[in-house]
Amino acid sequence: MDDRPYDRDDVRMQPRRRDETAVILDYLPRMSPKVYSGVMAWVLCIYMLLFATAPTSSPEALATHSEYMRAANNDPIARELEREMFGLMRQRDEHKVFFYSWREPYKSLVAAKQAEVDAKMPELQHANAEQERLRTKARKAVGLWSEIGVSEVRAQFWKSWTEGKDFAKRMTFWDMLLHTGKSKEETLASVLFRWLSQFLMNLSLGLIAAVFWFAGRAINLVFAYEPSFVSGFSFVAISVVGAAGSVVLFLGLCYSAAVGGVYILAKQASHARLEAQQRQQQVRGQQRPQAGRAHYE
């Protein structure tokens, strides 16, 4: 019979491992019918926002959409007004030197160009409103739930997602820049742990803010398509719930990976300390008989 020590240690550790597994399972939520329904609705909203295939529009609807969008984007009157407006604003900005409000003739020149800009602005706003009216007709031709509407809302979601991540990167950079070198007694492990926790906190704030940004953009997109109340409300609800669910799922994976990594490192450090203590005890045990023989000799 093989009675190696590590086999006996492994047998003794099995009940402890089962106890740890039971404790972890106790913290997991019980899948009652309400919880199961909520989880399924949450997963369905994520799928519809990110992966579901939208209904295909008819060729006539796509042709009408393309015609109206082409007319809106290629409006010669709006283009000419925008060109004139940019030229007037550039001329006005050229006269904005330092303290131009107290210096002549720059003050009079800026006021004259600003008056021309103000006079031209109503015409430009009217042309932009006409362009937006044509775009609304194009969107209504295909509908909110078409592949065009779904692609637009997905583009808004990823835009908000990227802005949230960029916010987290900027905040983490400034946190690292402002707090580096303040405490000379910190170890490398504590510094890395602090940076990791700060990044996760900033990432959480950025992505949660991104959900609110996306909600506002989704509502504006629904108004641009002018659907019925039920259709628009359903579209916004599915989009916002899917976005919030995606953020929660992503943050949960990030926190789980971070906690798991810290737990593994702590376990390895604990095992390393135990092995070091055992080696020290073995060395002391070997030194004691030698010291005893030297004393009697």
PDB file of C-alpha atoms in Angstrom:
ATOM      1  CA  MET A   1       0.000   0.000   0.000  1.00  0.00           C
ATOM      2  CA  ASP A   2       1.322   3.431  -1.003  1.00  0.00           C
ATOM      3  CA  ASP A   3       1.304   5.742   2.055  1.00  0.00           C
ATOM      4  CA  ARG A   4       3.063   8.759   0.561  1.00  0.00           C
ATOM      5  CA  PRO A   5       2.488  11.961   2.604  1.00  0.00           C
ATOM      6  CA  TYR A   6       1.048  14.045  -0.204  1.00  0.00           C
ATOM      7  CA  ASP A   7      -1.638  11.406  -0.809  1.00  0.00           C
ATOM      8  CA  ARG A   8      -2.775  11.620   2.819  1.00  0.00           C
ATOM      9  CA  ASP A   9      -2.753  15.440   2.610  1.00  0.00           C
ATOM     10  CA  ASP A  10      -4.892  15.289  -0.512  1.00  0.00           C
ATOM     11  CA  VAL A  11      -7.393  13.020   1.217  1.00  0.00           C
ATOM     12  CA  ARG A  12      -7.582  15.398   4.172  1.00  0.00           C
ATOM     13  CA  MET A  13      -8.114  18.377   1.848  1.00  0.00           C
ATOM     14  CA  GLN A  14     -11.077  16.825   0.007  1.00  0.00           C
ATOM     15  CA  PRO A  15     -13.692  17.558   2.755  1.00  0.00           C
ATOM     16  CA  ARG A  16     -12.422  21.140   2.966  1.00  0.00           C
ATOM     17  CA  ARG A  17     -12.764  21.566  -0.787  1.00  0.00           C
ATOM     18  CA  ARG A  18     -16.302  20.234  -0.665  1.00  0.00           C
ATOM     19  CA  ASP A  19     -17.115  22.674   2.143  1.00  0.00           C
ATOM     20  CA  GLU A  20     -15.743  25.618   0.103  1.00  0.00           C
ATOM     21  CA  THR A  21     -17.816  24.547  -2.904  1.00  0.00           C
ATOM     22  CA  ALA A  22     -20.934  24.325  -0.757  1.00  0.00           C
ATOM     23  CA  VAL A  23     -20.328  27.801   0.653  1.00  0.00           C
ATOM     24  CA  ILE A  24     -19.940  29.237  -2.875  1.00  0.00           C
ATOM     25  CA  LEU A  25     -23.134  27.521  -4.034  1.00  0.00           C
ATOM     26  CA  ASP A  26     -25.025  28.973  -1.057  1.00  0.00           C
ATOM     27  CA  TYR A  27     -24.309  32.505  -2.322  1.00  0.00           C
ATOM     28  CA  LEU A  28     -25.709  31.796  -5.794  1.00  0.00           C
ATOM     29  CA  PRO A  29     -29.323  32.890  -6.356  1.00  0.00           C
ATOM     30  CA  ARG A  30     -32.026  30.247  -6.347  1.00  0.00           C
ATOM     31  CA  MET A  31     -33.609  29.809  -9.784  1.00  0.00           C
ATOM     32  CA  SER A  32     -37.237  30.390  -8.887  1.00  0.00           C
ATOM     33  CA  PRO A  33     -39.713  30.848 -11.751  1.00  0.00           C
ATOM     34  CA  LYS A  34     -39.547  34.641 -11.435  1.00  0.00           C
ATOM     35  CA  VAL A  35     -35.759  34.666 -11.399  1.00  0.00           C
ATOM     36  CA  TYR A  36     -35.639  32.258 -14.332  1.00  0.00           C
ATOM     37  CA  SER A  37     -38.062  34.427 -16.326  1.00  0.00           C
ATOM     38  CA  GLY A  38     -36.055  37.559 -15.551  1.00  0.00           C
ATOM     39  CA  VAL A  39     -32.780  35.924 -16.611  1.00  0.00           C
ATOM     40  CA  MET A  40     -34.324  34.669 -19.842  1.00  0.00           C
ATOM     41  CA  ALA A  41     -35.754  38.125 -20.636  1.00  0.00           C
ATOM     42  CA  TRP A  42     -32.364  39.677 -19.870  1.00  0.00           C
ATOM     43  CA  VAL A  43     -30.554  37.262 -22.181  1.00  0.00           C
ATOM     44  CA  LEU A  44     -33.193  37.773 -24.896  1.00  0.00           C
ATOM     45  CA  CYS A  45     -32.765  41.572 -24.781  1.00  0.00           C
ATOM     46  CA  ILE A  46     -28.978  41.225 -25.078  1.00  0.00           C
ATOM     47  CA  TYR A  47     -29.407  38.883 -28.029  1.00  0.00           C
ATOM     48  CA  MET A  48     -31.877  41.160 -29.787  1.00  0.00           C
ATOM     49  CA  LEU A  49     -29.687  44.222 -29.323  1.00  0.00           C
ATOM     50  CA  LEU A  50     -26.381  42.682 -30.394  1.00  0.00           C
ATOM     51  CA  PHE A  51     -26.960  39.576 -32.497  1.00  0.00           C
ATOM     52  CA  ALA A  52     -30.526  39.232 -33.748  1.00  0.00           C
ATOM     53  CA  THR A  53     -31.190  39.559 -37.482  1.00  0.00           C
ATOM     54  CA  ALA A  54     -33.688  42.315 -38.278  1.00  0.00           C
ATOM     55  CA  PRO A  55     -36.567  41.767 -40.728  1.00  0.00           C
ATOM     56  CA  THR A  56     -35.601  42.418 -44.318  1.00  0.00           C
ATOM     57  CA  SER A  57     -37.247  45.437 -45.939  1.00  0.00           C
ATOM     58  CA  SER A  58     -38.901  45.196 -49.330  1.00  0.00           C
ATOM     59  CA  PRO A  59     -36.972  46.402 -52.409  1.00  0.00           C
ATOM     60  CA  GLU A  60     -39.498  49.214 -52.848  1.00  0.00           C
ATOM     61  CA  ALA A  61     -38.960  50.443 -49.304  1.00  0.00           C
ATOM     62  CA  LEU A  62     -35.190  50.302 -49.701  1.00  0.00           C
ATOM     63  CA  ALA A  63     -35.403  52.208 -52.985  1.00  0.00           C
ATOM     64  CA  THR A  64     -37.578  54.900 -51.371  1.00  0.00           C
ATOM     65  CA  HIS A  65     -35.176  55.141 -48.425  1.00  0.00           C
ATOM     66  CA  SER A  66     -32.191  55.509 -50.747  1.00  0.00           C
ATOM     67  CA  GLU A  67     -33.954  58.157 -52.826  1.00  0.00           C
ATOM     68  CA  TYR A  68     -34.899  60.343 -49.854  1.00  0.00           C
ATOM     69  CA  MET A  69     -31.471  59.985 -48.213  1.00  0.00           C
ATOM     70  CA  ARG A  70     -29.740  60.920 -51.458  1.00  0.00           C
ATOM     71  CA  ALA A  71     -31.946  63.990 -51.792  1.00  0.00           C
ATOM     72  CA  ALA A  72     -31.240  65.021 -48.184  1.00  0.00           C
ATOM     73  CA  ASN A  73     -27.466  64.560 -48.425  1.00  0.00           C
ATOM     74  CA  ASN A  74     -27.111  66.227 -51.833  1.00  0.00           C
ATOM     75  CA  ASP A  75     -29.308  69.289 -51.289  1.00  0.00           C
ATOM     76  CA  PRO A  76     -27.557  72.091 -53.269  1.00  0.00           C
ATOM     77  CA  ILE A  77     -29.239  74.898 -51.315  1.00  0.00           C
ATOM     78  CA  ALA A  78     -28.091  73.523 -47.944  1.00  0.00           C
ATOM     79  CA  ARG A  79     -24.577  72.940 -49.236  1.00  0.00           C
ATOM     80  CA  GLU A  80     -24.312  76.511 -50.551  1.00  0.00           C
ATOM     81  CA  LEU A  81     -25.641  77.972 -47.300  1.00  0.00           C
ATOM     82  CA  GLU A  82     -23.208  75.878 -45.244  1.00  0.00           C
ATOM     83  CA  ARG A  83     -20.319  77.018 -47.443  1.00  0.00           C
ATOM     84  CA  GLU A  84     -21.312  80.683 -47.035  1.00  0.00           C
ATOM     85  CA  MET A  85     -21.808  80.256 -43.294  1.00  0.00           C
ATOM     86  CA  PHE A  86     -18.393  78.634 -42.783  1.00  0.00           C
ATOM     87  CA  GLY A  87     -16.784  81.414 -44.826  1.00  0.00           C
ATOM     88  CA  LEU A  88     -18.418  84.134 -42.696  1.00  0.00           C
ATOM     89  CA  MET A  89     -17.483  82.398 -39.464  1.00  0.00           C
ATOM     90  CA  ARG A  90     -13.883  81.980 -40.625  1.00  0.00           C
ATOM     91  CA  GLN A  91     -13.673  85.697 -41.488  1.00  0.00           C
ATOM     92  CA  ARG A  92     -15.177  86.587 -38.110  1.00  0.00           C
ATOM     93  CA  ASP A  93     -12.674  84.392 -36.258  1.00  0.00           C
ATOM     94  CA  GLU A  94      -9.745  85.924 -38.149  1.00  0.00           C
ATOM     95  CA  HIS A  95     -10.548  89.297 -36.534  1.00  0.00           C
ATOM     96  CA  LYS A  96     -10.789  87.834 -33.028  1.00  0.00           C
ATOM     97  CA  VAL A  97      -7.359  88.887 -31.804  1.00  0.00           C
ATOM     98  CA  PHE A  98      -6.403  89.263 -28.167  1.00  0.00           C
ATOM     99  CA  PHE A  99      -8.691  91.756 -26.377  1.00  0.00           C
ATOM    100  CA  TYR A 100     -10.525  92.512 -29.605  1.00  0.00           C
ATOM    101  CA  SER A 101     -13.528  93.772 -27.612  1.00  0.00           C
ATOM    102  CA  TRP A 102     -11.436  96.784 -26.513  1.00  0.00           C
ATOM    103  CA  ARG A 103      -9.508  97.286 -29.728  1.00  0.00           C
ATOM    104  CA  GLU A 104     -10.588  99.027 -32.932  1.00  0.00           C
ATOM    105  CA  PRO A 105     -11.123  98.234 -35.762  1.00  0.00           C
ATOM    106  CA  TYR A 106     -11.287  94.573 -34.670  1.00  0.00           C
ATOM    107  CA  LYS A 107     -14.315  95.145 -32.459  1.00  0.00           C
ATOM    108  CA  SER A 108     -16.313  96.695 -35.345  1.00  0.00           C
ATOM    109  CA  LEU A 109     -15.174  94.040 -37.824  1.00  0.00           C
ATOM    110  CA  VAL A 110     -16.189  91.164 -35.535  1.00  0.00           C
ATOM    111  CA  ALA A 111     -19.567  92.807 -34.846  1.00  0.00           C
ATOM    112  CA  ALA A 112     -20.205  93.286 -38.582  1.00  0.00           C
ATOM    113  CA  LYS A 113     -19.348  89.665 -39.429  1.00  0.00           C
ATOM    114  CA  GLN A 114     -21.403  88.410 -36.496  1.00  0.00           C
ATOM    115  CA  ALA A 115     -24.397  90.370 -37.828  1.00  0.00           C
ATOM    116  CA  GLU A 116     -23.969  88.656 -41.220  1.00  0.00           C
ATOM    117  CA  VAL A 117     -23.801  85.248 -39.519  1.00  0.00           C
ATOM    118  CA  ASP A 118     -26.961  85.979 -37.531  1.00  0.00           C
ATOM    119  CA  ALA A 119     -28.763  87.093 -40.696  1.00  0.00           C
ATOM    120  CA  LYS A 120     -27.752  83.944 -42.577  1.00  0.00           C
ATOM    121  CA  MET A 121     -28.507  81.523 -39.721  1.00  0.00           C
ATOM    122  CA  PRO A 122     -32.333  81.307 -40.193  1.00  0.00           C
ATOM    123  CA  GLU A 123     -31.874  80.302 -43.829  1.00  0.00           C
ATOM    124  CA  LEU A 124     -29.409  77.587 -42.858  1.00  0.00           C
ATOM    125  CA  GLN A 125     -31.687  76.309 -40.095  1.00  0.00           C
ATOM    126  CA  HIS A 126     -34.593  76.145 -42.542  1.00  0.00           C
ATOM    127  CA  ALA A 127     -32.450  74.183 -45.034  1.00  0.00           C
ATOM    128  CA  ASN A 128     -31.293  71.790 -42.269  1.00  0.00           C
ATOM    129  CA  ALA A 129     -34.902  71.265 -41.184  1.00  0.00           C
ATOM    130  CA  GLU A 130     -35.809  70.378 -44.760  1.00  0.00           C
ATOM    131  CA  GLN A 131     -32.937  67.875 -44.877  1.00  0.00           C
ATOM    132  CA  GLU A 132     -34.081  66.314 -41.602  1.00  0.00           C
ATOM    133  CA  ARG A 133     -37.641  66.074 -42.947  1.00  0.00           C
ATOM    134  CA  LEU A 134     -36.362  64.120 -45.952  1.00  0.00           C
ATOM    135  CA  ARG A 135     -34.329  61.826 -43.675  1.00  0.00           C
ATOM    136  CA  THR A 136     -37.427  61.201 -41.547  1.00  0.00           C
ATOM    137  CA  LYS A 137     -39.362  60.199 -44.660  1.00  0.00           C
ATOM    138  CA  ALA A 138     -36.526  57.847 -45.609  1.00  0.00           C
ATOM    139  CA  ARG A 139     -36.552  56.217 -42.163  1.00  0.00           C
ATOM    140  CA  LYS A 140     -40.327  55.864 -42.125  1.00  0.00           C
ATOM    141  CA  ALA A 141     -40.172  54.100 -45.490  1.00  0.00           C
ATOM    142  CA  VAL A 142     -38.231  51.160 -43.996  1.00  0.00           C
ATOM    143  CA  GLY A 143     -39.475  51.322 -40.391  1.00  0.00           C
ATOM    144  CA  LEU A 144     -37.850  51.307 -36.978  1.00  0.00           C
ATOM    145  CA  TRP A 145     -37.504  47.508 -36.750  1.00  0.00           C
ATOM    146  CA  SER A 146     -35.801  47.195 -40.149  1.00  0.00           C
ATOM    147  CA  GLU A 147     -32.165  46.259 -40.641  1.00  0.00           C
ATOM    148  CA  ILE A 148     -31.382  49.963 -41.112  1.00  0.00           C
ATOM    149  CA  GLY A 149     -32.994  50.947 -37.796  1.00  0.00           C
ATOM    150  CA  VAL A 150     -31.352  48.060 -35.938  1.00  0.00           C
ATOM    151  CA  SER A 151     -27.952  48.862 -37.425  1.00  0.00           C
ATOM    152  CA  GLU A 152     -28.341  52.507 -36.362  1.00  0.00           C
ATOM    153  CA  VAL A 153     -29.174  51.638 -32.769  1.00  0.00           C
ATOM    154  CA  ARG A 154     -26.277  49.162 -32.623  1.00  0.00           C
ATOM    155  CA  ALA A 155     -23.937  51.835 -33.938  1.00  0.00           C
ATOM    156  CA  GLN A 156     -25.147  54.182 -31.182  1.00  0.00           C
ATOM    157  CA  PHE A 157     -24.605  51.452 -28.579  1.00  0.00           C
ATOM    158  CA  TRP A 158     -21.008  50.779 -29.617  1.00  0.00           C
ATOM    159  CA  LYS A 159     -20.356  54.520 -29.810  1.00  0.00           C
ATOM    160  CA  SER A 160     -21.546  54.929 -26.218  1.00  0.00           C
ATOM    161  CA  TRP A 161     -19.581  51.825 -25.176  1.00  0.00           C
ATOM    162  CA  THR A 162     -16.370  53.244 -26.662  1.00  0.00           C
ATOM    163  CA  GLU A 163     -16.934  56.587 -24.948  1.00  0.00           C
ATOM    164  CA  GLY A 164     -17.399  54.819 -21.602  1.00  0.00           C
ATOM    165  CA  LYS A 165     -14.166  52.842 -22.024  1.00  0.00           C
ATOM    166  CA  ASP A 166     -12.281  55.974 -23.076  1.00  0.00           C
ATOM    167  CA  PHE A 167     -13.559  57.721 -19.951  1.00  0.00           C
ATOM    168  CA  ALA A 168     -12.228  54.848 -17.814  1.00  0.00           C
ATOM    169  CA  LYS A 169      -8.830  54.994 -19.541  1.00  0.00           C
ATOM    170  CA  ARG A 170      -8.510  58.749 -19.019  1.00  0.00           C
ATOM    171  CA  MET A 171      -9.532  58.607 -15.366  1.00  0.00           C
ATOM    172  CA  THR A 172      -7.180  55.689 -14.669  1.00  0.00           C
ATOM    173  CA  PHE A 173      -4.308  57.511 -16.371  1.00  0.00           C
ATOM    174  CA  TRP A 174      -4.824  60.615 -14.230  1.00  0.00           C
ATOM    175  CA  ASP A 175      -5.211  58.516 -11.075  1.00  0.00           C
ATOM    176  CA  MET A 176      -1.922  56.742 -11.799  1.00  0.00           C
ATOM    177  CA  LEU A 177      -0.214  60.037 -12.639  1.00  0.00           C
ATOM    178  CA  LEU A 178      -1.388  61.859  -9.514  1.00  0.00           C
ATOM    179  CA  HIS A 179      -0.890  59.030  -7.009  1.00  0.00           C
ATOM    180  CA  THR A 180       2.408  57.557  -8.229  1.00  0.00           C
ATOM    181  CA  GLY A 181       5.211  57.941  -5.695  1.00  0.00           C
ATOM    182  CA  LYS A 182       3.062  59.278  -2.854  1.00  0.00           C
ATOM    183  CA  SER A 183       3.736  56.292  -0.614  1.00  0.00           C
ATOM    184  CA  LYS A 184       7.257  54.866  -0.708  1.00  0.00           C
ATOM    185  CA  GLU A 185       6.358  51.978   1.608  1.00  0.00           C
ATOM    186  CA  GLU A 186       3.991  50.277  -0.879  1.00  0.00           C
ATOM    187  CA  THR A 187       5.083  47.004  -2.422  1.00  0.00           C
ATOM    188  CA  LEU A 188       4.745  46.219  -6.121  1.00  0.00           C
ATOM    189  CA  ALA A 189       1.843  43.866  -5.424  1.00  0.00           C
ATOM    190  CA  SER A 190      -0.096  46.505  -3.483  1.00  0.00           C
ATOM    191  CA  VAL A 191       0.496  49.095  -6.225  1.00  0.00           C
ATOM    192  CA  LEU A 192      -0.733  46.711  -8.941  1.00  0.00           C
ATOM    193  CA  PHE A 193      -3.767  45.773  -6.851  1.00  0.00           C
ATOM    194  CA  ARG A 194      -4.601  49.439  -6.271  1.00  0.00           C
ATOM    195  CA  TRP A 195      -4.303  50.229  -9.988  1.00  0.00           C
ATOM    196  CA  LEU A 196      -6.443  47.225 -10.900  1.00  0.00           C
ATOM    197  CA  SER A 197      -9.176  48.156  -8.425  1.00  0.00           C
ATOM    198  CA  GLN A 198      -9.085  51.796  -9.577  1.00  0.00           C
ATOM    199  CA  PHE A 199      -9.384  50.758 -13.218  1.00  0.00           C
ATOM    200  CA  LEU A 200     -12.336  48.478 -12.462  1.00  0.00           C
ATOM    201  CA  MET A 201     -14.040  51.272 -10.549  1.00  0.00           C
ATOM    202  CA  ASN A 202     -13.496  53.763 -13.386  1.00  0.00           C
ATOM    203  CA  LEU A 203     -14.618  51.176 -15.936  1.00  0.00           C
ATOM    204  CA  SER A 204     -17.807  50.594 -13.956  1.00  0.00           C
ATOM    205  CA  LEU A 205     -18.553  54.316 -13.786  1.00  0.00           C
ATOM    206  CA  GLY A 206     -17.780  54.803 -17.478  1.00  0.00           C
ATOM    207  CA  LEU A 207     -19.933  51.918 -18.725  1.00  0.00           C
ATOM    208  CA  ILE A 208     -22.823  52.791 -16.412  1.00  0.00           C
ATOM    209  CA  ALA A 209     -22.706  56.345 -17.750  1.00  0.00           C
ATOM    210  CA  ALA A 210     -22.557  54.882 -21.268  1.00  0.00           C
ATOM    211  CA  VAL A 211     -25.899  53.159 -20.654  1.00  0.00           C
ATOM    212  CA  PHE A 212     -27.516  56.522 -19.887  1.00  0.00           C
ATOM    213  CA  TRP A 213     -25.876  58.128 -22.926  1.00  0.00           C
ATOM    214  CA  PHE A 214     -27.140  55.293 -25.082  1.00  0.00           C
ATOM    215  CA  ALA A 215     -30.647  55.579 -23.634  1.00  0.00           C
ATOM    216  CA  GLY A 216     -30.824  59.240 -24.686  1.00  0.00           C
ATOM    217  CA  ARG A 217     -29.540  58.437 -28.159  1.00  0.00           C
ATOM    218  CA  ALA A 218     -31.980  55.548 -28.551  1.00  0.00           C
ATOM    219  CA  ILE A 219     -34.895  57.813 -27.615  1.00  0.00           C
ATOM    220  CA  ASN A 220     -33.755  60.436 -30.145  1.00  0.00           C
ATOM    221  CA  LEU A 221     -33.460  57.724 -32.789  1.00  0.00           C
ATOM    222  CA  VAL A 222     -37.009  56.539 -32.096  1.00  0.00           C
ATOM    223  CA  PHE A 223     -38.337  60.080 -32.486  1.00  0.00           C
ATOM    224  CA  ALA A 224     -36.496  60.318 -35.810  1.00  0.00           C
ATOM    225  CA  TYR A 225     -38.422  57.286 -37.130  1.00  0.00           C
ATOM    226  CA  GLU A 226     -41.787  58.506 -35.765  1.00  0.00           C
ATOM    227  CA  PRO A 227     -43.222  55.043 -34.980  1.00  0.00           C
ATOM    228  CA  SER A 228     -46.314  54.274 -32.931  1.00  0.00           C
ATOM    229  CA  PHE A 229     -46.110  54.627 -29.157  1.00  0.00           C
ATOM    230  CA  VAL A 230     -46.136  50.874 -28.502  1.00  0.00           C
ATOM    231  CA  SER A 231     -43.496  50.166 -31.145  1.00  0.00           C
ATOM    232  CA  GLY A 232     -41.231  52.987 -30.020  1.00  0.00           C
ATOM    233  CA  PHE A 233     -41.561  52.143 -26.323  1.00  0.00           C
ATOM    234  CA  SER A 234     -40.813  48.466 -26.977  1.00  0.00           C
ATOM    235  CA  PHE A 235     -37.796  49.345 -29.097  1.00  0.00           C
ATOM    236  CA  VAL A 236     -36.350  51.655 -26.436  1.00  0.00           C
ATOM    237  CA  ALA A 237     -37.070  49.191 -23.613  1.00  0.00           C
ATOM    238  CA  ILE A 238     -35.400  46.277 -25.384  1.00  0.00           C
ATOM    239  CA  SER A 239     -32.435  48.442 -26.388  1.00  0.00           C
ATOM    240  CA  VAL A 240     -31.840  49.921 -22.923  1.00  0.00           C
ATOM    241  CA  VAL A 241     -32.343  46.617 -21.088  1.00  0.00           C
ATOM    242  CA  GLY A 242     -30.022  44.888 -23.556  1.00  0.00           C
ATOM    243  CA  ALA A 243     -27.400  47.604 -23.117  1.00  0.00           C
ATOM    244  CA  ALA A 244     -27.638  47.467 -19.319  1.00  0.00           C
ATOM    245  CA  GLY A 245     -27.485  43.668 -19.412  1.00  0.00           C
ATOM    246  CA  SER A 246     -24.409  43.726 -21.633  1.00  0.00           C
ATOM    247  CA  VAL A 247     -22.672  46.125 -19.254  1.00  0.00           C
ATOM    248  CA  VAL A 248     -23.581  44.042 -16.201  1.00  0.00           C
ATOM    249  CA  LEU A 249     -22.400  40.850 -17.896  1.00  0.00           C
ATOM    250  CA  PHE A 250     -19.119  42.412 -19.015  1.00  0.00           C
ATOM    251  CA  LEU A 251     -18.416  43.950 -15.596  1.00  0.00           C
ATOM    252  CA  GLY A 252     -19.287  40.655 -13.914  1.00  0.00           C
ATOM    253  CA  LEU A 253     -16.748  38.829 -16.069  1.00  0.00           C
ATOM    254  CA  CYS A 254     -14.122  41.507 -15.364  1.00  0.00           C
ATOM    255  CA  TYR A 255     -14.660  41.401 -11.595  1.00  0.00           C
ATOM    256  CA  SER A 256     -14.757  37.586 -11.599  1.00  0.00           C
ATOM    257  CA  ALA A 257     -11.478  37.424 -13.500  1.00  0.00           C
ATOM    258  CA  ALA A 258      -9.891  39.980 -11.146  1.00  0.00           C
ATOM    259  CA  VAL A 259     -11.097  38.214  -7.992  1.00  0.00           C
ATOM    260  CA  GLY A 260     -10.069  34.835  -9.374  1.00  0.00           C
ATOM    261  CA  GLY A 261      -6.620  36.120 -10.280  1.00  0.00           C
ATOM    262  CA  VAL A 262      -6.120  37.689  -6.840  1.00  0.00           C
ATOM    263  CA  TYR A 263      -7.352  34.472  -5.162  1.00  0.00           C
ATOM    264  CA  ILE A 264      -4.918  32.326  -7.172  1.00  0.00           C
ATOM    265  CA  LEU A 265      -2.012  34.661  -6.409  1.00  0.00           C
ATOM    266  CA  ALA A 266      -2.918  34.682  -2.711  1.00  0.00           C
ATOM    267  CA  LYS A 267      -3.089  30.864  -2.708  1.00  0.00           C
ATOM    268  CA  GLN A 268       0.285  30.609  -4.390  1.00  0.00           C
ATOM    269  CA  ALA A 269       1.801  33.095  -1.936  1.00  0.00           C
ATOM    270  CA  SER A 270       0.336  31.134   0.974  1.00  0.00           C
ATOM    271  CA  HIS A 271       1.756  27.857  -0.355  1.00  0.00           C
ATOM    272  CA  ALA A 272       5.123  29.528  -0.895  1.00  0.00           C
ATOM    273  CA  ARG A 273       5.170  30.755   2.726  1.00  0.00           C
ATOM    274  CA  LEU A 274       4.247  27.301   4.019  1.00  0.00           C
ATOM    275  CA  GLU A 275       6.976  25.668   1.964  1.00  0.00           C
ATOM    276  CA  ALA A 276       9.500  28.240   3.181  1.00  0.00           C
ATOM    277  CA  GLN A 277       8.506  27.578   6.805  1.00  0.00           C
ATOM    278  CA  GLN A 278       8.796  23.817   6.284  1.00  0.00           C
ATOM    279  CA  ARG A 279      12.255  24.204   4.769  1.00  0.00           C
ATOM    280  CA  GLN A 280      13.324  26.388   7.703  1.00  0.00           C
ATOM    281  CA  GLN A 281      12.044  23.788  10.166  1.00  0.00           C
ATOM    282  CA  GLN A 282      13.904  21.043   8.316  1.00  0.00           C
ATOM    283  CA  VAL A 283      17.114  23.079   8.367  1.00  0.00           C
ATOM    284  CA  ARG A 284      16.722  23.761  12.096  1.00  0.00           C
ATOM    285  CA  GLY A 285      16.029  20.080  12.720  1.00  0.00           C
ATOM    286  CA  GLN A 286      19.213  19.107  10.911  1.00  0.00           C
ATOM    287  CA  GLN A 287      21.286  21.728  12.745  1.00  0.00           C
ATOM    288  CA  ARG A 288      20.220  20.646  16.274  1.00  0.00           C
ATOM    289  CA  PRO A 289      21.825  17.125  16.213  1.00  0.00           C
ATOM    290  CA  GLN A 290      25.033  18.585  14.793  1.00  0.00           C
ATOM    291  CA  ALA A 291      25.141  21.176  17.553  1.00  0.00           C
ATOM    292  CA  GLY A 292      24.594  18.423  20.149  1.00  0.00           C
ATOM    293  CA  ARG A 293      27.456  16.278  18.820  1.00  0.00           C
ATOM    294  CA  ALA A 294      29.759  19.286  18.781  1.00  0.00           C
ATOM    295  CA  HIS A 295      28.898  20.009  22.442  1.00  0.00           C
ATOM    296  CA  TYR A 296      29.717  16.477  23.618  1.00  0.00           C
ATOM    297  CA  GLU A 297      32.922  16.311  21.640  1.00  0.00           C
TER     298      GLU A 297
END
